[in-house]
Amino acid sequence: MSKERLLLATTNKGKAKEIESFLSEFPFKIFTLQEVFPKQSFVEEGNTFAENARGKSLFYSHQWEDLILAEDSGLEIEHLKGAPGVLSARFSWPQPTDEKNIRKVLDLMEGVPLDKRKARFVSCIVLSQKGKIIKEIKENVTGLITYEKKGSYGFGYDPIFYYPPLKKTLAELLPEEKNSVSHRGRALKKLKEYLVEAGLP
Ligand code: IMP
């Protein structure tokens, strides 16, 4: 049986790894942007995760016949009125790194008591083909911003996102454990249900 081609419209390696492992049971041949469109990039200018995910998914549609999966995600901190939000990846602009983004959050949250450290990760997934959106899913996970980094798994803000039910930061969870509770894991679980229902691929 030939495998259906699926383009993962992301350049974030941490994200791509999580999505690929989640979809490993499906007969997809997964391609990444680095492999297929190394010279093109979509500029994320949306005000919401959904706008960015739709934009990313449709941007490559003209040049790719098969399925395209895009995901936009980020961290929303209640005390910071939802920041960094859609700017999560670029929070420590102009030369952002995960390390600098974390530092910036911890500095902004300095002295803020535990009950005001509520935050959530949001994931919006958009599946499209030939310029049409087929499925859109939004999920989140709630937790607390820690006072310092803890754990070395995962990526991004995982070391400062404490998940109360497991009493650990997301960076202290093994990849499978993180996938079972995270915003992206929850969205991908729904995507899997949809793929089965729709008989895809
Ligand atoms: P995007 O590639 O524009 O969607 O950027 C998402 C950004 O949000 C990442 O670069 C991280 O900073 C943050 N983020 C999203 N999901 C996660 C996660 O699962 N763990 C930690 N940080 C995340």
Tab-separated table of N, CA and C and ligand atoms in Angstrom, residues 12 15 18 44 56 71-74 88-89 98 101 121 155-158 178 183-184, ligand 1:
chain	number	residue	atom	x	y	z
A	12	ASN	N	9.716	24.155	13.648
A	12	ASN	CA	10.090	23.915	15.042
A	12	ASN	C	10.348	22.414	15.235
A	15	LYS	N	8.437	20.527	18.138
A	15	LYS	CA	7.043	20.309	17.757
A	15	LYS	C	6.924	19.167	16.740
A	18	GLU	N	7.255	15.768	18.237
A	18	GLU	CA	6.067	15.342	18.982
A	18	GLU	C	4.952	14.918	18.023
A	44	GLU	N	4.215	34.789	10.337
A	44	GLU	CA	3.064	34.702	11.241
A	44	GLU	C	2.673	36.086	11.723
A	56	LYS	N	-0.620	29.240	7.921
A	56	LYS	CA	0.504	28.336	7.636
A	56	LYS	C	0.048	27.157	6.789
A	71	GLU	N	0.377	23.627	12.878
A	71	GLU	CA	-0.016	23.807	14.267
A	71	GLU	C	0.553	25.122	14.755
A	72	ASP	N	-0.260	25.921	15.420
A	72	ASP	CA	0.280	27.110	16.062
A	72	ASP	C	-0.029	26.982	17.536
A	73	SER	N	0.956	27.313	18.332
A	73	SER	CA	0.774	27.108	19.764
A	73	SER	C	1.526	28.166	20.539
A	74	GLY	N	1.265	28.214	21.814
A	74	GLY	CA	1.983	29.178	22.635
A	74	GLY	C	1.481	29.176	24.066
A	88	SER	N	4.876	33.865	21.512
A	88	SER	CA	5.656	32.957	22.370
A	88	SER	C	7.046	32.636	21.823
A	89	ALA	N	7.122	32.281	20.536
A	89	ALA	CA	8.418	31.883	19.979
A	89	ALA	C	9.381	33.064	19.903
A	98	ASP	N	14.946	29.834	23.321
A	98	ASP	CA	14.099	29.304	24.403
A	98	ASP	C	14.588	29.840	25.750
A	101	ASN	N	13.673	33.466	26.219
A	101	ASN	CA	12.221	33.604	26.406
A	101	ASN	C	11.838	33.257	27.847
A	121	PHE	N	-1.098	26.486	28.056
A	121	PHE	CA	-0.549	26.300	26.719
A	121	PHE	C	-1.741	26.045	25.810
A	155	PHE	N	10.816	21.150	25.134
A	155	PHE	CA	11.397	22.328	24.486
A	155	PHE	C	10.658	23.565	24.989
A	156	GLY	N	11.047	24.719	24.448
A	156	GLY	CA	10.336	25.965	24.754
A	156	GLY	C	10.225	26.242	26.242
A	157	TYR	N	9.006	26.546	26.666
A	157	TYR	CA	8.756	26.947	28.057
A	157	TYR	C	8.493	25.758	28.987
A	158	ASP	N	8.682	24.529	28.506
A	158	ASP	CA	8.383	23.343	29.327
A	158	ASP	C	9.014	23.395	30.739
A	178	LYS	N	4.326	13.617	28.565
A	178	LYS	CA	3.946	14.982	28.145
A	178	LYS	C	2.833	14.903	27.094
A	183	HIS	N	-1.300	20.290	25.671
A	183	HIS	CA	-2.195	20.943	24.706
A	183	HIS	C	-2.090	20.266	23.335
A	184	ARG	N	-0.841	20.054	22.870
A	184	ARG	CA	-0.636	19.460	21.545
A	184	ARG	C	-1.084	18.001	21.545
B	1	IMP	P1	5.026	28.540	16.847
B	1	IMP	O1	6.030	27.690	16.155
B	1	IMP	O2	4.865	29.891	16.307
B	1	IMP	O3	3.716	27.827	17.051
B	1	IMP	O4	5.658	28.796	18.289
B	1	IMP	C1	5.279	28.109	19.384
B	1	IMP	C2	6.104	28.591	20.562
B	1	IMP	O5	5.305	28.450	21.725
B	1	IMP	C3	7.333	27.701	20.780
B	1	IMP	O6	8.471	28.221	20.158
B	1	IMP	C4	7.453	27.708	22.290
B	1	IMP	O7	8.125	28.865	22.706
B	1	IMP	C5	6.005	27.796	22.752
B	1	IMP	N1	5.434	26.427	22.904
B	1	IMP	C6	4.468	25.860	22.146
B	1	IMP	N2	4.224	24.605	22.544
B	1	IMP	C7	5.072	24.365	23.538
B	1	IMP	C8	5.307	23.212	24.326
B	1	IMP	O8	4.731	22.130	24.158
B	1	IMP	N3	6.246	23.351	25.282
B	1	IMP	C9	6.916	24.507	25.482
B	1	IMP	N4	6.770	25.597	24.750
B	1	IMP	C10	5.839	25.525	23.782
